[in-house]
mmCIF file of C-alpha atoms in Angstrom:
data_model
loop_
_atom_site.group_PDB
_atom_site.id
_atom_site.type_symbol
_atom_site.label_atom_id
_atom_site.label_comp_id
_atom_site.label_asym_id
_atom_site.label_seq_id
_atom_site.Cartn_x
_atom_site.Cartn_y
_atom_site.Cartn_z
ATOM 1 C CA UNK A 475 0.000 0.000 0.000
ATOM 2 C CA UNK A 476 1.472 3.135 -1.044
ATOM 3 C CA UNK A 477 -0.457 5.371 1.221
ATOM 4 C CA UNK A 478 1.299 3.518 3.886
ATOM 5 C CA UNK A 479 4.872 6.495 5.170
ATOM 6 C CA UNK A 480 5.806 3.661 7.952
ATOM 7 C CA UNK A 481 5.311 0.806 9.675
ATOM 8 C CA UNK A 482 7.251 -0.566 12.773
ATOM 9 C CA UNK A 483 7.006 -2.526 15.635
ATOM 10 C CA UNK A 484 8.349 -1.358 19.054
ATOM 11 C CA UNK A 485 9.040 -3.131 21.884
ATOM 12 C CA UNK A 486 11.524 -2.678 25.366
ATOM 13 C CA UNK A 487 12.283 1.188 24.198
ATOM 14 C CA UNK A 488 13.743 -0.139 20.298
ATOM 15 C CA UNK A 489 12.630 -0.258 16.942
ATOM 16 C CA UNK A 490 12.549 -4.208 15.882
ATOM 17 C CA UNK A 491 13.154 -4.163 12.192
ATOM 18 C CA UNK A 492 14.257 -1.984 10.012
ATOM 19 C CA UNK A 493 11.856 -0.172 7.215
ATOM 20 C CA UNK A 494 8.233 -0.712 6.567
ATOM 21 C CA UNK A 495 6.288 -4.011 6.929
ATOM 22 C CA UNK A 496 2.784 -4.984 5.247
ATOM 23 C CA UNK A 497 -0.419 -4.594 7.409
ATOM 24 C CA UNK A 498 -0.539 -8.426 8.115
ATOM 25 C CA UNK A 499 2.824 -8.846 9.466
ATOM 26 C CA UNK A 500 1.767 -5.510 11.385
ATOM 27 C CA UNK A 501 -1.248 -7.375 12.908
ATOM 28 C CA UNK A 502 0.390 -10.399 13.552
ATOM 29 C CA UNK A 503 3.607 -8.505 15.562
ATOM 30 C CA UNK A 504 0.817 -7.257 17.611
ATOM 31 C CA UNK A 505 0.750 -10.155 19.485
ATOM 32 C CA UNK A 506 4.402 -10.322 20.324
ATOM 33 C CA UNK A 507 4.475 -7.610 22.964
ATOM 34 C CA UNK A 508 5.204 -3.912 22.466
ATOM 35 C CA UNK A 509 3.366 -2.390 20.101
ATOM 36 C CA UNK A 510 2.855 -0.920 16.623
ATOM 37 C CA UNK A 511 3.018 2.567 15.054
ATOM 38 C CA UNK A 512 1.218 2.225 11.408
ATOM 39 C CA UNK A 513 1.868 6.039 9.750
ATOM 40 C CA UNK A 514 -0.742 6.778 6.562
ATOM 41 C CA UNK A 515 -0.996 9.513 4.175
ATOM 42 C CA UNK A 516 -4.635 10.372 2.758
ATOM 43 C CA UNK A 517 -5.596 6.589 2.373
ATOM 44 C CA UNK A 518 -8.618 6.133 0.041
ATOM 45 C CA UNK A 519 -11.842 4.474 1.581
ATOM 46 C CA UNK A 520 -10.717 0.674 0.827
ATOM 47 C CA UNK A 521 -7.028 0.750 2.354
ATOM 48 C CA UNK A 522 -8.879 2.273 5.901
ATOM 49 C CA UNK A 523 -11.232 -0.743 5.500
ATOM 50 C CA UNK A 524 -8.203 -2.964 4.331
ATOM 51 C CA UNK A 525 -6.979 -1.821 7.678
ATOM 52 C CA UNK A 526 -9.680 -2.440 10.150
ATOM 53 C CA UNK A 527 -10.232 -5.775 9.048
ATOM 54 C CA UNK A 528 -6.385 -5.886 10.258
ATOM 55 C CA UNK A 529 -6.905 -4.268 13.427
ATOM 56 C CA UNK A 530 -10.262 -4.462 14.488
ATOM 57 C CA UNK A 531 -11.499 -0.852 14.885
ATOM 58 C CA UNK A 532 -14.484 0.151 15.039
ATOM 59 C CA UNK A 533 -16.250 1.307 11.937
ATOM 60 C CA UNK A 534 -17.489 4.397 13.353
ATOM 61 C CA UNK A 535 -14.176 5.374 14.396
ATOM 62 C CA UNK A 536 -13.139 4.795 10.913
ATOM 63 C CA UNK A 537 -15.605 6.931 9.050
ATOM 64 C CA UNK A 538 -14.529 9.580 11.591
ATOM 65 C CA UNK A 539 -11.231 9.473 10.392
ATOM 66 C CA UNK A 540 -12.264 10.073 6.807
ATOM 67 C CA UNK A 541 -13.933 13.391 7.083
ATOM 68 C CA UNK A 542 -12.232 16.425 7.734
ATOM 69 C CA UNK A 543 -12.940 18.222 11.001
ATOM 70 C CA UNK A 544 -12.793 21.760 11.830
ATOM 71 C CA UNK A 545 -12.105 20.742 15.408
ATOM 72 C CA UNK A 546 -10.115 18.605 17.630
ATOM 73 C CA UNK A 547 -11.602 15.881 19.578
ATOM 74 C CA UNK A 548 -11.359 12.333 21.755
ATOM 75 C CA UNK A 549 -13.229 9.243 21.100
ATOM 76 C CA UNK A 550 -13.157 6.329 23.264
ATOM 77 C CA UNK A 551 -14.730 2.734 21.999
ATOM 78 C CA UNK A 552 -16.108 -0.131 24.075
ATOM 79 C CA UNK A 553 -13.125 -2.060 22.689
ATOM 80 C CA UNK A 554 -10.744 0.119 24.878
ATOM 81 C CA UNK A 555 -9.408 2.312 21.537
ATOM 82 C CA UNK A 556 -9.097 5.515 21.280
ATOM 83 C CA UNK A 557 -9.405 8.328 18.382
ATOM 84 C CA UNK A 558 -8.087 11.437 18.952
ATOM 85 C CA UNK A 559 -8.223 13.968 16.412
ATOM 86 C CA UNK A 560 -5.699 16.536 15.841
ATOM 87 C CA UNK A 561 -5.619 19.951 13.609
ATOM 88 C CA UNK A 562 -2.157 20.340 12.282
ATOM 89 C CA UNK A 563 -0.822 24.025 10.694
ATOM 90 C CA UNK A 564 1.937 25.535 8.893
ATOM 91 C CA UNK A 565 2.444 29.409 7.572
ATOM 92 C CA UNK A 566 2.786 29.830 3.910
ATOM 93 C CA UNK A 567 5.196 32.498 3.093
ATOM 94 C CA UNK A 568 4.984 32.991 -0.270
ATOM 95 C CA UNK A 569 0.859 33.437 -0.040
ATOM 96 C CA UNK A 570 0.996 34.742 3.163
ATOM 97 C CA UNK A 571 -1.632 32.568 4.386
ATOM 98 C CA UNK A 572 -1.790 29.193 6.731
ATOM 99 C CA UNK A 573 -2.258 25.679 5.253
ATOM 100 C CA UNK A 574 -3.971 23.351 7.702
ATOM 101 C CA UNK A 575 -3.833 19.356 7.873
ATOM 102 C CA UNK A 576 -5.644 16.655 10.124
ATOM 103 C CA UNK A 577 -4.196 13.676 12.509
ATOM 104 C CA UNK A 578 -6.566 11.460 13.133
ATOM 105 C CA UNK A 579 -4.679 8.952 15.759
ATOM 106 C CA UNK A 580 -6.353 5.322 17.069
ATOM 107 C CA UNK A 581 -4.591 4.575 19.807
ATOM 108 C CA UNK A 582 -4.762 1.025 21.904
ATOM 109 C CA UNK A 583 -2.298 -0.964 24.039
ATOM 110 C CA UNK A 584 -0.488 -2.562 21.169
ATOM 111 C CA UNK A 585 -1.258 -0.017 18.300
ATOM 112 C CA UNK A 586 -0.925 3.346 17.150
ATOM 113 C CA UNK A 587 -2.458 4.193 13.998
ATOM 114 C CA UNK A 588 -2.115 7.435 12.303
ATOM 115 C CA UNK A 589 -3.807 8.745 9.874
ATOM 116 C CA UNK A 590 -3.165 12.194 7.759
ATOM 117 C CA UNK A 591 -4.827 14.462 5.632
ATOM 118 C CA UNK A 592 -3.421 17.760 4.107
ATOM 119 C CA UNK A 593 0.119 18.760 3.666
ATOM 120 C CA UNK A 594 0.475 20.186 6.852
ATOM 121 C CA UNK A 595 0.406 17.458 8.782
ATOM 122 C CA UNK A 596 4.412 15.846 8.729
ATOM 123 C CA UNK A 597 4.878 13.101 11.370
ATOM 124 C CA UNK A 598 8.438 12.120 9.909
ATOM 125 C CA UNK A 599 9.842 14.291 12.734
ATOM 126 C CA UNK A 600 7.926 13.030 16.078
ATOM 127 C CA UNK A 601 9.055 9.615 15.101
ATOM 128 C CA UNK A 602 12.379 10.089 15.020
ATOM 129 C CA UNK A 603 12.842 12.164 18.064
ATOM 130 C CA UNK A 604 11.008 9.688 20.289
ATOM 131 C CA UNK A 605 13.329 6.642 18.667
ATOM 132 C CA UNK A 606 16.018 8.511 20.108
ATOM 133 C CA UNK A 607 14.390 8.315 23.180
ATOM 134 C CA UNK A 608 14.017 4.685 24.556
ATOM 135 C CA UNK A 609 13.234 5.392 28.064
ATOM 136 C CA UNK A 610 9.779 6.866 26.985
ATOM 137 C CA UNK A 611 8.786 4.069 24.314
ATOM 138 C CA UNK A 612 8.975 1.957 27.296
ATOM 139 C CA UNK A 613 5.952 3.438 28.356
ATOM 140 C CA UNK A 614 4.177 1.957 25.835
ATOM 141 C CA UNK A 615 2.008 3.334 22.870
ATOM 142 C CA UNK A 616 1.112 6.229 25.014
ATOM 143 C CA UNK A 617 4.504 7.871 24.215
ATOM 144 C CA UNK A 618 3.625 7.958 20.340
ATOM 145 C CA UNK A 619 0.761 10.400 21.334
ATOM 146 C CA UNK A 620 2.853 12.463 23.492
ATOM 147 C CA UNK A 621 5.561 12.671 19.945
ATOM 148 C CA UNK A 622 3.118 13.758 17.580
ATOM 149 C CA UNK A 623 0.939 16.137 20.398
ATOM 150 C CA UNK A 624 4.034 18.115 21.242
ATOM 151 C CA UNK A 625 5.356 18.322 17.412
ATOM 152 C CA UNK A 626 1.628 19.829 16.391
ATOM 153 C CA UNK A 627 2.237 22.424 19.159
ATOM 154 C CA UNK A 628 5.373 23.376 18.532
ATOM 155 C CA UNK A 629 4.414 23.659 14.800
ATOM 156 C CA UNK A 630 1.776 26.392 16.300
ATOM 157 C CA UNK A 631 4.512 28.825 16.963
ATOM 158 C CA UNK A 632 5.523 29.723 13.807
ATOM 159 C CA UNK A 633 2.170 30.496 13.044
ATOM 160 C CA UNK A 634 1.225 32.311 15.601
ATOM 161 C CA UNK A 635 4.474 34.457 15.291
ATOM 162 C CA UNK A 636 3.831 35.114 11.420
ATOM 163 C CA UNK A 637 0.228 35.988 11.853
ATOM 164 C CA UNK A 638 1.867 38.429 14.418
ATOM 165 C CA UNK A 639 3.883 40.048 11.966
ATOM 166 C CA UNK A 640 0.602 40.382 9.485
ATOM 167 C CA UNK A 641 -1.251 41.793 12.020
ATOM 168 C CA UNK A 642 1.318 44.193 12.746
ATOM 169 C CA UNK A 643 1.879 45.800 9.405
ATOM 170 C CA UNK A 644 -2.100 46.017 8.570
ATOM 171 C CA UNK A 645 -2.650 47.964 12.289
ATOM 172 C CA UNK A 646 0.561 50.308 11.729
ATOM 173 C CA UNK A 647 -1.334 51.179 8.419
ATOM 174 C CA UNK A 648 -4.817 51.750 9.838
ATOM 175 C CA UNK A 649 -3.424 53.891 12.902
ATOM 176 C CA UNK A 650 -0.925 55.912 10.658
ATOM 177 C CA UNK A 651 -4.479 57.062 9.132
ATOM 178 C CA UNK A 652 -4.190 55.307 5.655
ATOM 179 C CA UNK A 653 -6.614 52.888 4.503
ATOM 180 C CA UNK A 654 -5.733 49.336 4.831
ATOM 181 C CA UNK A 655 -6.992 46.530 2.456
ATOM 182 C CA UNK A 656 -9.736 45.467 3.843
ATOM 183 C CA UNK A 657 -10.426 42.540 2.579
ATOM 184 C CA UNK A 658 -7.131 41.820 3.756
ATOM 185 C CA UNK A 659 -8.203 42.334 7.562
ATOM 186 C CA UNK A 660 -10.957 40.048 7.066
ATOM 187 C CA UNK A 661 -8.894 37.319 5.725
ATOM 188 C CA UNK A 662 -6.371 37.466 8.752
ATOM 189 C CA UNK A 663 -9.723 37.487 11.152
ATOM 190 C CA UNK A 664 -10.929 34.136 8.880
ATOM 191 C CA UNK A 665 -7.091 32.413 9.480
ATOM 192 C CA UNK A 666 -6.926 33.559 12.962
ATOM 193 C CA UNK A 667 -10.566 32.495 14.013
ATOM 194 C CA UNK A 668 -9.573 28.877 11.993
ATOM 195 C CA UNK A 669 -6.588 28.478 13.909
ATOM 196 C CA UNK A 670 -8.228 29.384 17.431
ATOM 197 C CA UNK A 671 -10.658 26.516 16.389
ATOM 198 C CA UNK A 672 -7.407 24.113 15.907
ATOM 199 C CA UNK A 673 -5.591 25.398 19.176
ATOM 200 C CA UNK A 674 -8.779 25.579 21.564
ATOM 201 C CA UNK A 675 -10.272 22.613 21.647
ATOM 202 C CA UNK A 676 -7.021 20.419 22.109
ATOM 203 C CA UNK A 677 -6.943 21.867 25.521
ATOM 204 C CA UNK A 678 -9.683 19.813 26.676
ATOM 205 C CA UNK A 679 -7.537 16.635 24.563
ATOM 206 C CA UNK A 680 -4.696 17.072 26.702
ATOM 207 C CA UNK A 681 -6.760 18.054 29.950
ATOM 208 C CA UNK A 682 -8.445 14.650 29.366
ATOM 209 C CA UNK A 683 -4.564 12.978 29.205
ATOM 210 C CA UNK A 684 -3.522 14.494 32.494
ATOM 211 C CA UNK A 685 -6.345 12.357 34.286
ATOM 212 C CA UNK A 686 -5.183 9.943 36.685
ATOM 213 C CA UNK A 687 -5.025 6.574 34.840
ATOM 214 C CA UNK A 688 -5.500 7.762 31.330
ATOM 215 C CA UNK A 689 -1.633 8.076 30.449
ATOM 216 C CA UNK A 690 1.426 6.063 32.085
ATOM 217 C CA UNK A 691 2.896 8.404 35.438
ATOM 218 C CA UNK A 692 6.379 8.588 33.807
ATOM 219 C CA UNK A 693 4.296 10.738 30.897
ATOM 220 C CA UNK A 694 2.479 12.762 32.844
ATOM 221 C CA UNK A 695 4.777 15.771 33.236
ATOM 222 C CA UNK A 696 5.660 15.474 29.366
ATOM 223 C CA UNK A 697 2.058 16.055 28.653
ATOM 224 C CA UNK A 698 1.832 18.660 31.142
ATOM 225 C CA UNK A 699 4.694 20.425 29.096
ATOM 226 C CA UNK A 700 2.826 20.197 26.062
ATOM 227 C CA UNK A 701 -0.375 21.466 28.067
ATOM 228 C CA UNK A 702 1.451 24.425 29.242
ATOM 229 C CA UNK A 703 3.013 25.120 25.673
ATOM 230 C CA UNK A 704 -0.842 25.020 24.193
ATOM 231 C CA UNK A 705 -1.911 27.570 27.111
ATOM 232 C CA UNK A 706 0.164 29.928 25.594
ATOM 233 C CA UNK A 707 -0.273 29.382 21.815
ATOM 234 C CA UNK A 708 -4.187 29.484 22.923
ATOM 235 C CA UNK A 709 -3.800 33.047 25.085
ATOM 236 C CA UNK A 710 -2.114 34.794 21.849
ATOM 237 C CA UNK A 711 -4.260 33.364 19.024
ATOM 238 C CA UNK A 712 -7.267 34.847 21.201
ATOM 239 C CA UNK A 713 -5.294 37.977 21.289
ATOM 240 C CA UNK A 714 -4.764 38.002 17.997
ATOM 241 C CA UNK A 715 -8.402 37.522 16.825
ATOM 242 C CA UNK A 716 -9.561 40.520 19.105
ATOM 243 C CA UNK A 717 -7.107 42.958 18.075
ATOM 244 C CA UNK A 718 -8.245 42.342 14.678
ATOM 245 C CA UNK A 719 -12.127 42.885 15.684
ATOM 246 C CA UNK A 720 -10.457 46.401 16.648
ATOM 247 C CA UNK A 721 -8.411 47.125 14.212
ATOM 248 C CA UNK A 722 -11.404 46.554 11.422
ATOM 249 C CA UNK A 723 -13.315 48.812 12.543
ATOM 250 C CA UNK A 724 -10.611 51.786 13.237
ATOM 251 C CA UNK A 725 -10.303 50.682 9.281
ATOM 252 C CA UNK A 726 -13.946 51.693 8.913
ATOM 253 C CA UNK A 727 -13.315 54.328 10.995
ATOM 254 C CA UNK A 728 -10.447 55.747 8.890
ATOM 255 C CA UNK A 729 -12.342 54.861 5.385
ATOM 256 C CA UNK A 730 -15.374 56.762 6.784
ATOM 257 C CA UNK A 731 -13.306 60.112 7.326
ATOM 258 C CA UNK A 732 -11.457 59.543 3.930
ATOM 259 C CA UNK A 733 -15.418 59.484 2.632
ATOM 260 C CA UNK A 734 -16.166 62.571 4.639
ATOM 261 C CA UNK A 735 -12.717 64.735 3.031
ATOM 262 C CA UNK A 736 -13.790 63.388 -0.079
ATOM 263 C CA UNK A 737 -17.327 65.132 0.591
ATOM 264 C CA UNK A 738 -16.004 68.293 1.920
ATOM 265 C CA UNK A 739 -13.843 68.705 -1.364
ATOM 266 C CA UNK A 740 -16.842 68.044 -3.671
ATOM 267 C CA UNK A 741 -18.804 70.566 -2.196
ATOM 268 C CA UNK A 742 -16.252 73.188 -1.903
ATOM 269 C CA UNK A 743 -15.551 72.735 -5.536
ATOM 270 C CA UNK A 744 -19.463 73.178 -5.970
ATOM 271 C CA UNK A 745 -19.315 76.489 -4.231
ATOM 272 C CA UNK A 746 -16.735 77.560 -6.315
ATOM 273 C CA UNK A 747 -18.196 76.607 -9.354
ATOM 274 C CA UNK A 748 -21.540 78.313 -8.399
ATOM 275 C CA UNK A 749 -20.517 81.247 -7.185
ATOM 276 C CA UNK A 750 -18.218 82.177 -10.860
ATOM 277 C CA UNK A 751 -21.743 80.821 -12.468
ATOM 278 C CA UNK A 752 -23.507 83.608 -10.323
ATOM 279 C CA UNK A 753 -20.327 86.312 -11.298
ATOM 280 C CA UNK A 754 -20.919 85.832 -15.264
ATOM 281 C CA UNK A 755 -24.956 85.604 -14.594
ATOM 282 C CA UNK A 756 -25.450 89.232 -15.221
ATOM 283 C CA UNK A 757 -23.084 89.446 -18.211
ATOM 284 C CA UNK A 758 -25.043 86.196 -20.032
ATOM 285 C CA UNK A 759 -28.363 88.833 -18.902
ATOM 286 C CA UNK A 760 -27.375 91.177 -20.897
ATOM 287 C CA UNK A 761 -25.846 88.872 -23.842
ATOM 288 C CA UNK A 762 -29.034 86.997 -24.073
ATOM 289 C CA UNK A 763 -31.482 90.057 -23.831
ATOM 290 C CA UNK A 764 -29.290 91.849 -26.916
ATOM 291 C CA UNK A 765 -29.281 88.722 -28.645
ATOM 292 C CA UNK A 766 -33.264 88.451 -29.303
ATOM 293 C CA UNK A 767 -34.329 89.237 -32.997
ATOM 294 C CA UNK A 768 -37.826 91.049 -32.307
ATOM 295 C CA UNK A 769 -39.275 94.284 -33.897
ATOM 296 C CA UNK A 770 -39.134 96.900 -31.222
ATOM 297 C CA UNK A 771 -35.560 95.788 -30.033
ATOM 298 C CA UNK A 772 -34.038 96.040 -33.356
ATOM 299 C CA UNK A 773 -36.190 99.483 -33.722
ATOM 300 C CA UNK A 774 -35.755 101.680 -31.223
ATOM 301 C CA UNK A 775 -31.888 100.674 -30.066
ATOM 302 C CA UNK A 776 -30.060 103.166 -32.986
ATOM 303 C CA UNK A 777 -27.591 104.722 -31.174
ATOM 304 C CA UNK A 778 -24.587 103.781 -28.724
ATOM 305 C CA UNK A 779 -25.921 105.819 -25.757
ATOM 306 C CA UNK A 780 -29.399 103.585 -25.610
ATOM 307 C CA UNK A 781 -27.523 100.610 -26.069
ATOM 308 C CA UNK A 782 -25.304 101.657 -22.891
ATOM 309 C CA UNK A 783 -28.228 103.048 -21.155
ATOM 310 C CA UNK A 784 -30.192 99.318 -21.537
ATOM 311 C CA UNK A 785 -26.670 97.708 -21.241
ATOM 312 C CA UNK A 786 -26.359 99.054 -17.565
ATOM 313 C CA UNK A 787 -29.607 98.857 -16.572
ATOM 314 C CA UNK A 788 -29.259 95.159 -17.233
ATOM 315 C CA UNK A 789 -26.238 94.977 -15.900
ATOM 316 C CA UNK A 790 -27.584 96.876 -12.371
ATOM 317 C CA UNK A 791 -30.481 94.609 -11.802
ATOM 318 C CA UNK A 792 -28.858 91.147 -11.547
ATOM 319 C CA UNK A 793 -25.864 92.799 -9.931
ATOM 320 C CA UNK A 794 -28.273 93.699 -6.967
ATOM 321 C CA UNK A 795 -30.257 90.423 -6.899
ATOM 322 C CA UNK A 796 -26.643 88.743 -6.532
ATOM 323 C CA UNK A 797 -25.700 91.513 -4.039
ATOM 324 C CA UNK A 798 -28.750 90.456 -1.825
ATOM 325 C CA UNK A 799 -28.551 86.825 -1.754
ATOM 326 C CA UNK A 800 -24.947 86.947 -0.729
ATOM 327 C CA UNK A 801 -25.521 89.021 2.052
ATOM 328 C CA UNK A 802 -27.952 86.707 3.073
ATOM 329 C CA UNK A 803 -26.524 83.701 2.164
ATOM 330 C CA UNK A 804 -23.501 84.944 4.712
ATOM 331 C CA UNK A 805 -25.925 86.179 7.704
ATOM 332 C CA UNK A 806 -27.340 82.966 7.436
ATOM 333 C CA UNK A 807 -23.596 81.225 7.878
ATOM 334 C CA UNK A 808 -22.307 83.589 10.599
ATOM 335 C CA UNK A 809 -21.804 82.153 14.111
ATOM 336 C CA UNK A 810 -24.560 83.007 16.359
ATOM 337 C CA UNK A 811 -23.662 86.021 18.807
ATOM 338 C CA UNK A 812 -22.676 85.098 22.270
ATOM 339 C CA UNK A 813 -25.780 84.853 24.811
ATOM 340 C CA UNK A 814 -25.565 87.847 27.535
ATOM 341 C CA UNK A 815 -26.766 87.468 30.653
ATOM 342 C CA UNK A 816 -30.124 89.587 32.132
ATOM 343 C CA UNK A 817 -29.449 88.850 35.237
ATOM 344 C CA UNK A 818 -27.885 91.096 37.928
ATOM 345 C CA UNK A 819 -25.073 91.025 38.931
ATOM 346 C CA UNK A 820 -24.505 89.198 41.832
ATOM 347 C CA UNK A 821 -22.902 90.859 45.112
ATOM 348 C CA UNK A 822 -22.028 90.315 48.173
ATOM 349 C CA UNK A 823 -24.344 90.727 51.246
ATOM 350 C CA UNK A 824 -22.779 92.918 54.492
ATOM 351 C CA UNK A 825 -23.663 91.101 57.759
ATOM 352 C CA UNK A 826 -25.670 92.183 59.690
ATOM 353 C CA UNK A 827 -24.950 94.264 62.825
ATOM 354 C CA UNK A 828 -25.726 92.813 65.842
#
């Protein structure tokens, strides 16, 4: 099965073979002692049902694993196995955004199956750091869980860090006062709220670990680590997704002034434009009464001095209409005098003698 990464049977703290072995040698090393770690990379629907016939799950547990979950979660079946579902993530720097992945882990006394969905989800790593560490495969498969819960929250820091760095530039544009993208904003709000869904709900995971009896007591603190890591990544991912609330809206804030200089400018370019309409209103008066072709115009206008007598008189009437609504138009725009006081002045009473 090609889906298959590895496959490898553990037992007193060591690695028993070297490479991968096929699922029915898998099962049958089972039996042996120690236990199995089976590693699988987006297997189609017949390989998971290839292996449960191997293993035994439960089918419910195994048409969990094939969906994709937007949040982390623990199963436990009647047969004593667990599924514990995990939401991987990684920063992508050249799109600036963050690629998520899924883990879906059945755990049992003698096996450790995981199963992986999206890129972001690399197990290559937690293997071969707990190999290197034979006095917690001892514990038994418990330890696997530990590997790959404290490699998905480490992997949380470099997201939370680069998200930091977004966030950063988009609020030292919005509070300089220029408008940020904001479509932008709302697609840092969309990763961050995604993430806090991934980072959130694992608490209760590893809460549910730290239980007395439900991990081996050399583990314990290991998972506490990991706990106490999480805490962290969950405090500044919720940080993260309300500055951003606040920094959209100062962005509507800012785009709604831009609107309002954008307003003032139109209309003080209207003003101008009316007032040099109302200058050359007389003059286009007295251009449009001259330019009528009737009888007693073209009559009785023969000389110069009546056409500068009508000329002025034209000129004089729309000069003091103009006149009169800009002295009103400016009473009207004054500031309001200062309210005076009728009362008396107040002074001081003398005592009285005695």
């Amino acid at each position: 099965m090609a889906v298959i990464v590895d496959c490898a049977h553990y037992r007193d703290g060591r690695r028993q073979h070297e490479g991968a072995m096929p699922l029915e040698q898998a099962a049958e090393r089972c039996r042996e002692g120690g236990f199995v770690w089976l590693g699988m990379f987006e297997p189609a629907p017949e390989e998971l049902a290839r292996v449960r016939e191997c293993f035994g799950l439960h089918e419910l547990a195994v048409e969990d694993a094939r969906a994709f979950h937007l949040r982390p979660k623990a199963e436990q079946y009647e047969d004593g196995t667990e599924l514990i579902i995990l939401r991987t993530a990684r920063y992508d720097d050249e799109r600036e955004e963050v690629d998520t992945g899924e883990i879906s882990v059945f755990l049992a006394e003698h096996f450790v199956i995981t199963v992986r969905q999206g890129i972001a989800s690399e197990l290559h790593g937690a293997r071969s750091r707990l190999e290197r560490r034979p006095e917690l495969l001892r514990a038994g498969s418990s330890a696997t869980l530990w590997a790959i819960l404290d490699q998905v929250v480490d992997s949380y820091a470099p997201v939370v860090a680069e998200l930091e760095h977004d966030i950063e530039q988009i609020e030292a544009t919005v509070f300089s006062g220029a408008v940020a993208p904001t479509e932008r904003i709302y697609s840092l709000r969309r990763e961050a709220t995604d993430f806090y869904r991934a980072v959130h709900p694992l608490l209760a995971v590893l809460t549910r670990r730290l239980q007395p009896g439900k991990s081996p007591t050399e583990l314990r603190p290991y998972f506490r680590d990991v706990h106490d890591h999480l805490l962290l990544v969950n405090e500044e991912v919720a940080a993260q997704r309300d500055l951003l609330a606040t920094v959209l809206e100062a962005n509507i804030a800012v785009i709604s002034v831009e609107q309002n200089k954008i307003n003032l400018r139109q209309s003080a370019t209207m003003e101008r434009l009316t007032i040099l309409a109302s200058v050359f209103l007389p003059m286009s008066f007295v251009v449009g009464f001259f330019g009528q072709n009737f009888d007693w115009l073209v009559r009785h206008i023969s000389s110069f001095k009546a056409f500068l007598v009508i000329s002025l008189c034209g000129l004089l009437l729309p000069c003091l209409l103009l006149y009169a609504w800009l002295r009103r138009r400016r009473r009207h725009l004054a500031p309001p005098p200062p309210e005076v006081s009728n009362a008396a002045p107040h002074t001081a009473r003398s005592p009285r003698p005695g």
